Tab-separated table of C-alpha atoms and ligand atoms in Angstrom:
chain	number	residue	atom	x	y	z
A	1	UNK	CA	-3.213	-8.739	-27.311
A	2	UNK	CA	-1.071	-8.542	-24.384
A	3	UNK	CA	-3.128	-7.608	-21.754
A	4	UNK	CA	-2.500	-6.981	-18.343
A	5	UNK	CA	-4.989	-7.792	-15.857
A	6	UNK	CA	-5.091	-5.292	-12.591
A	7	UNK	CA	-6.777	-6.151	-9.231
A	8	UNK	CA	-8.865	-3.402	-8.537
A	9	UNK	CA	-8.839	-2.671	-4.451
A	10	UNK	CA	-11.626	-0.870	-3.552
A	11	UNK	CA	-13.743	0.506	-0.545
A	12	UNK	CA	-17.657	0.740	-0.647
A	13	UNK	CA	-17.456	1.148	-4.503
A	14	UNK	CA	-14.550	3.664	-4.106
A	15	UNK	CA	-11.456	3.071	-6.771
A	16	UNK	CA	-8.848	3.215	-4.947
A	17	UNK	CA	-5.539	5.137	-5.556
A	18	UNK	CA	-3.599	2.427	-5.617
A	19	UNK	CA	-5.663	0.361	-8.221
A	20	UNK	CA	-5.054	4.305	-10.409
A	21	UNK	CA	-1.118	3.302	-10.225
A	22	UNK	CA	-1.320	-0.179	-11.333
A	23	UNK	CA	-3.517	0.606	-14.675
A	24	UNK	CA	-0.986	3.490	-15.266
A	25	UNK	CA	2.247	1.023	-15.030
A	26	UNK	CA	0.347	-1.327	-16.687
A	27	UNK	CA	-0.372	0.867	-19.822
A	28	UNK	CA	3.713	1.463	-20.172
A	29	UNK	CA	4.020	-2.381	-20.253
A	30	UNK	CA	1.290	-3.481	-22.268
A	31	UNK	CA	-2.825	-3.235	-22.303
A	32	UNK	CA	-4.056	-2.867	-19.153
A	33	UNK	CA	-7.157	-4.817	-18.335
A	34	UNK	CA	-9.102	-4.014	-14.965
A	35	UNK	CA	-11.052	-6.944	-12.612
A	36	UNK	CA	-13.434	-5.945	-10.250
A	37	UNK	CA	-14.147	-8.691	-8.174
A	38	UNK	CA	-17.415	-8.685	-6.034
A	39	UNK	CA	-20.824	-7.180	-6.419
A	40	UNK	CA	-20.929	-3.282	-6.583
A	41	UNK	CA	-19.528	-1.787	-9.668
A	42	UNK	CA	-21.026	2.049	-10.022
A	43	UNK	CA	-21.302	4.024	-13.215
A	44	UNK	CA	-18.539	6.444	-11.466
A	45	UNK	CA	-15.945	3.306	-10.502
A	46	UNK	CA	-16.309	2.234	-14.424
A	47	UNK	CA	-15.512	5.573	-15.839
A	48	UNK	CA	-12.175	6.177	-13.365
A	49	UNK	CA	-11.134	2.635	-14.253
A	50	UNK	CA	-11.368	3.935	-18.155
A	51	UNK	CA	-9.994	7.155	-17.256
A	52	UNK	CA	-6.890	5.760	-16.171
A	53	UNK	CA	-6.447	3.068	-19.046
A	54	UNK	CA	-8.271	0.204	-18.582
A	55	UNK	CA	-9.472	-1.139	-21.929
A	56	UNK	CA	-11.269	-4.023	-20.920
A	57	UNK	CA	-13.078	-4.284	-17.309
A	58	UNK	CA	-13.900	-7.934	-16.018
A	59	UNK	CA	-16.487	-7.743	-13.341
A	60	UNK	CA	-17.716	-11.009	-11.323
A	61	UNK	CA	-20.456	-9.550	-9.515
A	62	UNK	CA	-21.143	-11.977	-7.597
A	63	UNK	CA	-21.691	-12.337	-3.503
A	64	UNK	CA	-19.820	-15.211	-3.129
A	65	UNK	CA	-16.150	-13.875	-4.189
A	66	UNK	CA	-16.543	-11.480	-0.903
A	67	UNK	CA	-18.249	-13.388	1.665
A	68	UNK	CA	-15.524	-16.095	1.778
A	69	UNK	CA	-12.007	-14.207	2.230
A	70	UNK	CA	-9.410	-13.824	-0.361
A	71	UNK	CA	-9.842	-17.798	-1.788
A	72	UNK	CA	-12.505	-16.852	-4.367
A	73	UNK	CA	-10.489	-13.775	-6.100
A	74	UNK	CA	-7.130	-16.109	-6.434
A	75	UNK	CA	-9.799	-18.662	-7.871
A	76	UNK	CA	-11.223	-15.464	-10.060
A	77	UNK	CA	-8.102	-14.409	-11.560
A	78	UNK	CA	-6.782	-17.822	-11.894
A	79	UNK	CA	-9.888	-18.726	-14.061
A	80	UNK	CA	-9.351	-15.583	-15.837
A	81	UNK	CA	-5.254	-16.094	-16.755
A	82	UNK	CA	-6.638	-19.794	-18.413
A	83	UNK	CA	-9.129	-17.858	-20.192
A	84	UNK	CA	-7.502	-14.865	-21.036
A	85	UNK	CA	-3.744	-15.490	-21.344
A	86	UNK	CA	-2.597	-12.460	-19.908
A	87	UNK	CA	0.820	-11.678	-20.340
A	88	UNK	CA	0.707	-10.938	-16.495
A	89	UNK	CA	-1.045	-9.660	-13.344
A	90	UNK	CA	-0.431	-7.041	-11.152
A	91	UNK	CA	-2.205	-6.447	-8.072
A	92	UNK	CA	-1.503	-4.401	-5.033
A	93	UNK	CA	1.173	-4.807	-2.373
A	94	UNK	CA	-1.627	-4.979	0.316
A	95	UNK	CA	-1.968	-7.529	3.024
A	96	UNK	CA	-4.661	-9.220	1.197
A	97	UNK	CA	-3.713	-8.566	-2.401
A	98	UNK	CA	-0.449	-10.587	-1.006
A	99	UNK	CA	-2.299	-13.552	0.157
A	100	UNK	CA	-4.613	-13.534	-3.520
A	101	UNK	CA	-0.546	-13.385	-5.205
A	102	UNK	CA	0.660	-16.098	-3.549
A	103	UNK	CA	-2.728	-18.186	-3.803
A	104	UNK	CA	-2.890	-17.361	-7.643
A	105	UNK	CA	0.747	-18.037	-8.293
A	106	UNK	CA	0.446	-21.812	-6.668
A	107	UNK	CA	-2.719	-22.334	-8.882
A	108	UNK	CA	-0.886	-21.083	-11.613
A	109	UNK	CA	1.904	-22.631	-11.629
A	110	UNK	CA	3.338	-19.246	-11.682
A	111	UNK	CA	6.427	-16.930	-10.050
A	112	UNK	CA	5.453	-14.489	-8.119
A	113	UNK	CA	7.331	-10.957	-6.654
A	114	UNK	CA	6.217	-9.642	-3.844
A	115	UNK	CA	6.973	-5.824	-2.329
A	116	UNK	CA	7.831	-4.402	-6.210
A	117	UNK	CA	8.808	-0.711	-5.730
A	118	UNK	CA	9.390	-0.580	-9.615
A	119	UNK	CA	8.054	-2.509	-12.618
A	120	UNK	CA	9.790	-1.863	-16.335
A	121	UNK	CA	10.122	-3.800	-19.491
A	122	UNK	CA	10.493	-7.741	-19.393
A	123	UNK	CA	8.476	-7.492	-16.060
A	124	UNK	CA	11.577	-6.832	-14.158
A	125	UNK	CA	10.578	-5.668	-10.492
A	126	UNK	CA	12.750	-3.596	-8.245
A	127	UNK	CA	11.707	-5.497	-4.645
A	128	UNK	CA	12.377	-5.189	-1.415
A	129	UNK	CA	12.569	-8.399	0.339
A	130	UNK	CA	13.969	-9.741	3.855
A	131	UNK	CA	12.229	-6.979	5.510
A	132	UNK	CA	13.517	-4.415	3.257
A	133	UNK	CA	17.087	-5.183	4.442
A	134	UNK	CA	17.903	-6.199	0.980
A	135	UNK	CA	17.412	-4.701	-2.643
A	136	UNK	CA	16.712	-7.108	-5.520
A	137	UNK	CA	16.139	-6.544	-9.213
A	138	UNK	CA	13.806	-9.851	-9.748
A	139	UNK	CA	11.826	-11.547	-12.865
A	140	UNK	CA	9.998	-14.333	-13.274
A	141	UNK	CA	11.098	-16.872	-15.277
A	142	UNK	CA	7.732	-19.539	-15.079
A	143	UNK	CA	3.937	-18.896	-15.820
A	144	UNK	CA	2.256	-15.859	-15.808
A	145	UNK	CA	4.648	-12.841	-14.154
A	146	UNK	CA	2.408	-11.964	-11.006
A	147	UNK	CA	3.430	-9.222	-9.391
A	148	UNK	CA	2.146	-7.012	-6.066
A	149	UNK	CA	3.044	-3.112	-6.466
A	150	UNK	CA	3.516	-1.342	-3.527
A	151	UNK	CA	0.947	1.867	-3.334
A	152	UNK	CA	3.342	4.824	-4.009
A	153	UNK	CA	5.511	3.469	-6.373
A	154	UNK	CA	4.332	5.179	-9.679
A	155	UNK	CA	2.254	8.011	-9.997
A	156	UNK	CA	-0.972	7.887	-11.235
A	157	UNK	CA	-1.672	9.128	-14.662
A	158	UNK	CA	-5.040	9.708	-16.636
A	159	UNK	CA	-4.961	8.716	-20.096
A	160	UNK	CA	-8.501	7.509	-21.978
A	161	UNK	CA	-8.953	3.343	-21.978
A	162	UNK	CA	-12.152	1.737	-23.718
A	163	UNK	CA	-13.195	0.676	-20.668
A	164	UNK	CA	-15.253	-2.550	-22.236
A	165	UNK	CA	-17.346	-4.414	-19.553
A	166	UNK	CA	-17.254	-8.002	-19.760
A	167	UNK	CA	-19.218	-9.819	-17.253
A	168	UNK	CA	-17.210	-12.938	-15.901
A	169	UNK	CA	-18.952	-15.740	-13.685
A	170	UNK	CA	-16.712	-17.796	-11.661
A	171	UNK	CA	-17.762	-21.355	-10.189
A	172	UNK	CA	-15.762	-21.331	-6.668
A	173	UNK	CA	-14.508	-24.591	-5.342
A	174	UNK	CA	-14.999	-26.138	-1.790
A	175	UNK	CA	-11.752	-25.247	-0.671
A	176	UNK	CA	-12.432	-21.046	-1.571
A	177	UNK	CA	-15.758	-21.941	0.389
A	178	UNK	CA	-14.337	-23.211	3.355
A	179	UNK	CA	-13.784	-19.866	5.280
A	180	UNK	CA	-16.931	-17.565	5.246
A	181	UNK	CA	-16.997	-14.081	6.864
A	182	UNK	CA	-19.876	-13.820	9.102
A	183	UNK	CA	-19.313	-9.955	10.035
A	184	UNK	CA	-17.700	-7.168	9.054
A	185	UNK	CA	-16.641	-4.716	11.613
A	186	UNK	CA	-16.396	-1.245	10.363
A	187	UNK	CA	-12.995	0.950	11.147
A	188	UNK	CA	-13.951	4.418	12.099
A	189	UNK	CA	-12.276	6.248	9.152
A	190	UNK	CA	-10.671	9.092	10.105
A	191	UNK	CA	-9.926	12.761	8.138
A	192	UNK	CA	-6.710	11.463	7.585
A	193	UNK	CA	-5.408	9.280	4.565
A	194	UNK	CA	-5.059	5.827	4.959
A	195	UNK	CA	-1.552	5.125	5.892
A	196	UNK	CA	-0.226	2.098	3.486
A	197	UNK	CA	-1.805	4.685	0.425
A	198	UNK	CA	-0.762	8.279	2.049
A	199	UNK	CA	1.654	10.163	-0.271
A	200	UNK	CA	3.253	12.020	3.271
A	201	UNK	CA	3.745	9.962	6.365
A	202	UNK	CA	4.576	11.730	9.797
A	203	UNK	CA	5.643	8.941	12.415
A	204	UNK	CA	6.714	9.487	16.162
A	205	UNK	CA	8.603	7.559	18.031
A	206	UNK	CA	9.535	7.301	21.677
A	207	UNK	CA	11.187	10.548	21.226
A	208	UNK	CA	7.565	12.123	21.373
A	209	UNK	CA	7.378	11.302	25.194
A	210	UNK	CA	3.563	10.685	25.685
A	211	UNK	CA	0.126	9.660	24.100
A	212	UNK	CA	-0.530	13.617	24.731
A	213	UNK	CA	2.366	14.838	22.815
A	214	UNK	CA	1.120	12.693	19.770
A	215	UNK	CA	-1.063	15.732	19.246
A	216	UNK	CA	1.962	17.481	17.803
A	217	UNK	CA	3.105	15.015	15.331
A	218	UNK	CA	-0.322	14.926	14.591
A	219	UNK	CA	-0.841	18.439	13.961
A	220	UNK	CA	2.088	18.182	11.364
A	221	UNK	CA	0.070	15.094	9.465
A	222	UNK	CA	-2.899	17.582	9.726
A	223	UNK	CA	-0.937	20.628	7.837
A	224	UNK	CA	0.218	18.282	5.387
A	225	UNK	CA	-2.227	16.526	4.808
A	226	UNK	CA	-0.645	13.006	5.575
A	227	UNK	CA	-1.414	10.026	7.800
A	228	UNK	CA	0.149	9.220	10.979
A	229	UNK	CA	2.720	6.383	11.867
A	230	UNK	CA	4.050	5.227	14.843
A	231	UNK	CA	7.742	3.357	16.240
A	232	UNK	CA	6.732	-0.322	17.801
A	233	UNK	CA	8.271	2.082	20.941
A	234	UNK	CA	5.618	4.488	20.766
A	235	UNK	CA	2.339	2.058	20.079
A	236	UNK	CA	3.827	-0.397	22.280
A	237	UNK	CA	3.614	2.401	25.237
A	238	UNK	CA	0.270	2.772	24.458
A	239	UNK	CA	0.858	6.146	22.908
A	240	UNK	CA	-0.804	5.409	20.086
A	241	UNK	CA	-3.237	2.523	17.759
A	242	UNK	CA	-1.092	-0.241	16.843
A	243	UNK	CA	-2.510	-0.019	13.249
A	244	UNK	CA	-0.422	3.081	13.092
A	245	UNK	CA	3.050	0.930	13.783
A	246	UNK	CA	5.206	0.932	10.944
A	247	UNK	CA	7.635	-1.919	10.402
A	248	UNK	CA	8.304	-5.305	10.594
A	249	UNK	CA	5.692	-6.396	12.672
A	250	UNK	CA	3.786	-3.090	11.735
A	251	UNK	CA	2.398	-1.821	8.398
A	252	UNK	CA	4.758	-1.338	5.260
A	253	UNK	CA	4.311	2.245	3.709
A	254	UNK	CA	6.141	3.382	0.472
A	255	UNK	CA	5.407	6.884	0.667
A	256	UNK	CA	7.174	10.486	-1.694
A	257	UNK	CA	7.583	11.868	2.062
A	258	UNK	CA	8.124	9.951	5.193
A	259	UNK	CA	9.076	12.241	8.199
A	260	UNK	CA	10.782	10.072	11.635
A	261	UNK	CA	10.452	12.308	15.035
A	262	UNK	CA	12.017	11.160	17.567
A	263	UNK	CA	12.422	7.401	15.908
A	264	UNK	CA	15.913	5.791	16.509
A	265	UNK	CA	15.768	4.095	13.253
A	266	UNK	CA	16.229	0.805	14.222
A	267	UNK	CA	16.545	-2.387	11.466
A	268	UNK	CA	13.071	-3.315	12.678
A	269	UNK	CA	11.092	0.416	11.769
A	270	UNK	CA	13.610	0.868	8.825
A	271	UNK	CA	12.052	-2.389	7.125
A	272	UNK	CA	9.097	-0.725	7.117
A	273	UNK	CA	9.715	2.280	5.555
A	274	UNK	CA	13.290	2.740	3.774
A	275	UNK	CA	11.437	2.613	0.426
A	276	UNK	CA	10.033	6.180	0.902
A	277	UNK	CA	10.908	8.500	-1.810
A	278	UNK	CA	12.399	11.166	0.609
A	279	UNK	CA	12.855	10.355	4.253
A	280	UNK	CA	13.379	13.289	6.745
A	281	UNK	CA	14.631	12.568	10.231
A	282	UNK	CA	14.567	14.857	13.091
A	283	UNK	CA	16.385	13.349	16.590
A	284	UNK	CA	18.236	15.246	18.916
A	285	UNK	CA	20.845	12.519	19.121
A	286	UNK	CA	23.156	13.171	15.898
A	287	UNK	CA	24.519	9.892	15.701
A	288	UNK	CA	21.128	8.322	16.029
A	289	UNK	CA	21.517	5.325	12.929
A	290	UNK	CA	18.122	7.245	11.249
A	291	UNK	CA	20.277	9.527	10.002
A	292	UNK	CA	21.942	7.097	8.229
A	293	UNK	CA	19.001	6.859	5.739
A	294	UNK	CA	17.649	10.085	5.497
A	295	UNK	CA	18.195	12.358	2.591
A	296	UNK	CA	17.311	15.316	4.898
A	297	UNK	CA	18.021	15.219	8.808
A	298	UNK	CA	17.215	17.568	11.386
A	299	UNK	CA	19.156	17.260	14.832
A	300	UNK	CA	17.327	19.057	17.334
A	301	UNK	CA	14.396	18.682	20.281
A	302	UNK	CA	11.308	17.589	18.264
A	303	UNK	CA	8.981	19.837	20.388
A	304	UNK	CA	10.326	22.482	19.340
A	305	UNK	CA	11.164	21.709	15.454
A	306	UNK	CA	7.649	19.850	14.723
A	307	UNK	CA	5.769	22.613	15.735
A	308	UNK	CA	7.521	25.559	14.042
A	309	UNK	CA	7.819	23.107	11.267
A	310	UNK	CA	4.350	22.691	11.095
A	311	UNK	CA	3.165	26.625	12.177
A	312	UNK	CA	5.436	27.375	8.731
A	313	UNK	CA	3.861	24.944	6.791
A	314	UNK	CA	0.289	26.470	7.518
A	315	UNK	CA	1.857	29.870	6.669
A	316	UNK	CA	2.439	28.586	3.400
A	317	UNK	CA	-1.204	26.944	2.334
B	1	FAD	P1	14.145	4.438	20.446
B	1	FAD	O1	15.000	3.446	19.761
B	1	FAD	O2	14.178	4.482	21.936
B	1	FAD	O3	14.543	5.849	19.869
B	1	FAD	C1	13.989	7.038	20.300
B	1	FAD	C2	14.735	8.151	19.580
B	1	FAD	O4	14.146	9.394	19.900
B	1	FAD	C3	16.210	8.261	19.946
B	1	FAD	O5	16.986	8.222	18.766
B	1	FAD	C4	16.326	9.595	20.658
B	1	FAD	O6	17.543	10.258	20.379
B	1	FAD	C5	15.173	10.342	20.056
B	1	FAD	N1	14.615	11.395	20.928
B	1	FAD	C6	14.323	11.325	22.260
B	1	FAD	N2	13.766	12.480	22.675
B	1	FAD	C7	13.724	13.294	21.589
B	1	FAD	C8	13.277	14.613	21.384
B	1	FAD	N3	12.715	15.331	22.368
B	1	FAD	N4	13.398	15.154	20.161
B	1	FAD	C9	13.955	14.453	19.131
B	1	FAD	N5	14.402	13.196	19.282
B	1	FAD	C10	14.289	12.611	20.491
B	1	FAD	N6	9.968	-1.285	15.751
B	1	FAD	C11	9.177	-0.585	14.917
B	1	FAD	O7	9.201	0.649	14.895
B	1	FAD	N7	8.324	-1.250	14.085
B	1	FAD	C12	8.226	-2.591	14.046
B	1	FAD	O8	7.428	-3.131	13.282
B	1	FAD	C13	9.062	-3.349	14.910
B	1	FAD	N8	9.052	-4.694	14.881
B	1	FAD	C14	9.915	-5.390	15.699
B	1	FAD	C15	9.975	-6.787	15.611
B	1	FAD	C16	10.845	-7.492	16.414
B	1	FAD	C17	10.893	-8.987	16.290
B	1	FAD	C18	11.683	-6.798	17.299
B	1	FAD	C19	12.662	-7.559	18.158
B	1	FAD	C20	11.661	-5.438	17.395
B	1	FAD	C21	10.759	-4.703	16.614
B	1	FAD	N9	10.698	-3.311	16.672
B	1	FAD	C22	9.917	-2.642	15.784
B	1	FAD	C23	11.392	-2.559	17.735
B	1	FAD	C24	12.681	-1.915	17.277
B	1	FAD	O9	13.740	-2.818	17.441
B	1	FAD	C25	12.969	-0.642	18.107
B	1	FAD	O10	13.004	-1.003	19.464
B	1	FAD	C26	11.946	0.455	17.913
B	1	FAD	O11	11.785	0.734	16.541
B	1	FAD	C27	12.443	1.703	18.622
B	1	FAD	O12	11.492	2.698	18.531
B	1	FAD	P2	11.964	4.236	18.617
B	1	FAD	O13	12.911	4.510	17.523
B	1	FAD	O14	10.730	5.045	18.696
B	1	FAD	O15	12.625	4.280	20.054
């Protein structure tokens, strides 16, 4: 059987979106196999996970593989590809889900691609590596193919899975012990969609003038229902969260719309988000290098433009 095993990311017992796009490029490539790794696993998370294709769901419910990090899911899944044999593993292109790839792939023995933006036959990933300053069509050629999908990349779609639950028990070693969370500090979570998983990004950059004015690119996230980004010029002002940077040394977001106001587009921001489906740009400086990359460009005085922009999206709902 060639199954496909698929790192479910989840939050309170909450499938997330992302973990809906794996199982669905999964099913074009083969059978996709969920894990759910940690205690938790509703009735509701099981019958998503089948919804969306999973035939077989391995669940390790135990404590231990989420009070010590991201060392006891590499050690899960690692067990799991000697038991199993999948013909690979795909999890997602999250800060953590990277660490678990690289982990996994060294126990393994395995390649791993990092930053896919496209998976197809063969296991051949589109990536975007170096920052995203460079395009790559990449496969591995030893082990197990492990690759980490960034959220956004295919679009989820339903389509009936057995959904089989087969309980797994993992014995961790030392080493996955040897760094134990003692707290967790919630995040207040806003209205607004998490921003590495939001389908519409609005980002402002210095161009926005003030932590005050954020209230207008904000009101255009609002209408649209997307999250909110932010230059390193804007957070680094203290105009708004750093969470919210995107780039480089900010957060990576693959989104179908990314909208720039008042954002240079400097090599830095770009590596952050140039694998957007469609990237709008609005700068009142027409030669501003943003343009450069956006399929749709708007030169004019944000203030202005955002607002209207925004006033005749709400006309529309
Ligand atoms: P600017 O480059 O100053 O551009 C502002 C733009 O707004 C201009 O194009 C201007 O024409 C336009 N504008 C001004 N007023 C208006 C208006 N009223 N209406 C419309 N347009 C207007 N940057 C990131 O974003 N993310 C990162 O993760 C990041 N990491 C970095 C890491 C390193 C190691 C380094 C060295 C730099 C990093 N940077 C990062 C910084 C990056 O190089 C740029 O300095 C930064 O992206 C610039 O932000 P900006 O585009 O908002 O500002």
């Amino acid at each position: 059987m060639s199954e496909i095993l698929v790192l479910v990311e989840q939050v309170e017992g909450e499938v997330k979106k992302v973990t809906l796009e794996l199982l669905t490029l999964a099913r074009s490539l083969g059978t996709p196999a969920a894990v759910w790794a940690g205690p938790g696993i509703t009735a509701e998370a099981k019958s998503r996970l089948a919804e969306y294709g999973a035939e077989k769901i391995y669940v390790a419910d135990s404590g231990d593989i989420v009070d010590y990090v991201v060392a006891p899911k590499a050690e899960l899944l690692a067990q799991l590809v000697a038991d199993k044999s999948p013909v690979a593993v795909l999890v997602a292109a999250t800060a953590e889900s990277k660490e678990i790839a690289g982990r996994l792939a060294v126990k393994t023995d395995s390649g791993v691609i990092t930053d896919a933006v496209g998976l197809g036959e063969g296991f051949v990933a589109d990536q975007s590596i170096f920052g995203g300053g460079v395009n790559v069509r990449s496969k591995v050629s030893k082990g197990t193919p492990i690759v980490a999908v960034r959220p956004n990349s295919t679009a989820p779609v339903a389509a009936s899975g057995a959904g089989a639950e087969e309980q797994v028990s993992v014995t961790l070693s030392d080493a996955a012990k040897a760094a134990r969370i003692v707290e967790r500090v919630k995040q207040e979570k806003g209205a607004r969609p998490e921003l590495t998983e939001a389908a519409i990004v609005v980002s402002g950059g210095r161009g926005v003038g003030s932590a005050e004015n954020f209230s207008v690119i904000e009101g255009l996230a609002d209408a649209l229902g997307a999250a909110v980004g932010a230059s390193r010029a804007a957070t680094d002002a203290g105009w708004y969260p750093h969470q919210f940077q995107v780039g480089q040394t900010g957060k990576t977001v693959s989104p179908q719309l990314y909208i720039a106001a008042g954002i240079s587009g400097a090599i830095q921001h770009r590596a952050g988000m140039q694998t957007a489906k469609t990237i709008v740009a609005i700068n009142k400086d027409p030669e501003a290098p943003i343009f450069e990359l956006a399929d749709y460009g708007v030169v004019g005085d944000l203030h202005q433009v955002v607002p209207q922009l925004t006033e005749e999206v709400n006309k529309r709902k």
